[in-house]
Short mmCIF file of C-alpha atoms in Angstrom, two decimals:
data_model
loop_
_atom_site.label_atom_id
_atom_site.label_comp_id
_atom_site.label_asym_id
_atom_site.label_seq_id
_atom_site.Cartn_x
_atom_site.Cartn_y
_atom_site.Cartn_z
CA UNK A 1 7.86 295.41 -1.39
CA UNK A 2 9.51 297.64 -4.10
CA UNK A 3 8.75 296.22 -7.80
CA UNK A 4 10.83 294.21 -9.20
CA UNK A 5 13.54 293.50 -6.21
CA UNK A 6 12.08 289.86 -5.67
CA UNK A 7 15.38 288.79 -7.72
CA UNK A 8 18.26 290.70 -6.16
CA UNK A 9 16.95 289.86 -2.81
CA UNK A 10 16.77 285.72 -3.86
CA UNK A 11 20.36 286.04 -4.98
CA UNK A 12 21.68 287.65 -1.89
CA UNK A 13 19.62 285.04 -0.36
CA UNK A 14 21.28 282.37 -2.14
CA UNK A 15 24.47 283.48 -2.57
CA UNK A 16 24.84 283.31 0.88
CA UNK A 17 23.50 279.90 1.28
CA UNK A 18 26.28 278.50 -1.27
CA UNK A 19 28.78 280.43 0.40
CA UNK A 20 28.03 278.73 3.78
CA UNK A 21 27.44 275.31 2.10
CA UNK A 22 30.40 275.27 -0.03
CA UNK A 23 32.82 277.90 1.98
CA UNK A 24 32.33 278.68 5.44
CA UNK A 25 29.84 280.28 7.53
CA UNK A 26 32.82 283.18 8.14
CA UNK A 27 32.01 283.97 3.90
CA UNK A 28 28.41 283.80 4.00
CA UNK A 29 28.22 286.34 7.50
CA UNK A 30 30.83 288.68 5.44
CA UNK A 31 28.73 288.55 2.20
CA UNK A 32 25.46 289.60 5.03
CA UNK A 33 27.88 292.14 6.25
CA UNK A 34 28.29 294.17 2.81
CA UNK A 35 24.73 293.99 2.69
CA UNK A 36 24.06 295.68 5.91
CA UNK A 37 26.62 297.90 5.84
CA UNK A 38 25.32 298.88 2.48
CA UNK A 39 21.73 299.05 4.02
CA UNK A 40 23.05 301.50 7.18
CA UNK A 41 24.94 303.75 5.35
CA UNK A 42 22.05 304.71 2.59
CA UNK A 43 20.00 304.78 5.30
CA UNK A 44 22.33 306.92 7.10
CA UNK A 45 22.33 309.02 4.56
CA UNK A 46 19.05 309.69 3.84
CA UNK A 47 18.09 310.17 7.13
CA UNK A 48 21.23 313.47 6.88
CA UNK A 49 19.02 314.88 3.85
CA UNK A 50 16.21 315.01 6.28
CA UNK A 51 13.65 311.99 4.75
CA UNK A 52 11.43 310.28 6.91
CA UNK A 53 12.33 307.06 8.80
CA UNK A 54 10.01 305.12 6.75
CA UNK A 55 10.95 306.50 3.21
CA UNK A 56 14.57 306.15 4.52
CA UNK A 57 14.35 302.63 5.30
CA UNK A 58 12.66 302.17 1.28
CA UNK A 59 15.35 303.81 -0.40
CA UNK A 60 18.13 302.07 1.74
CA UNK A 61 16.59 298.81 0.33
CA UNK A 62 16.33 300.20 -2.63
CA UNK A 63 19.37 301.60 -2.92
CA UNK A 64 21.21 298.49 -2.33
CA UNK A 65 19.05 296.68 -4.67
CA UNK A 66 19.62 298.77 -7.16
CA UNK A 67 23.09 298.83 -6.97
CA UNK A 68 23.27 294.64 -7.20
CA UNK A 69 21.17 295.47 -10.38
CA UNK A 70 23.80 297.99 -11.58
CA UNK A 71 26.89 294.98 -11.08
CA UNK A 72 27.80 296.69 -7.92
#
């Protein structure tokens, strides 16, 4: 797992808990929505720029994980 991304990934984890707790399930599937789409596009895009599968699929994560970090 890439250092430090234990937090981001517990606050997408539980911000879409609360959301389906305390919203609706329709809020916390859109909330794992943004993060998938935001997954498949930097993987997407790395594959383009000719990366591996595997070192697409780490900077994807990463990516996205880094952005949360960044206030999105």
């Amino acid at each position: 797992m890439l250092r430090g991304s234990l937090l981001p990934i517990l606050f997408w984890t539980g911000a879409a808990c609360f959301a389906y707790f305390v919203y609706n399930p329709v809020v916390a599937m859109a909330l794992g929505g943004l993060f998938a789409l935001s997954f498949i596009m930097g993987f997407e895009l790395r594959r383009k720029a000719r990366h591996s599968v595997r070192c697409s699929v780490y900077g994807a994560l990463g990516g996205v994980l880094d952005k949360y970090m960044a206030g999105f």
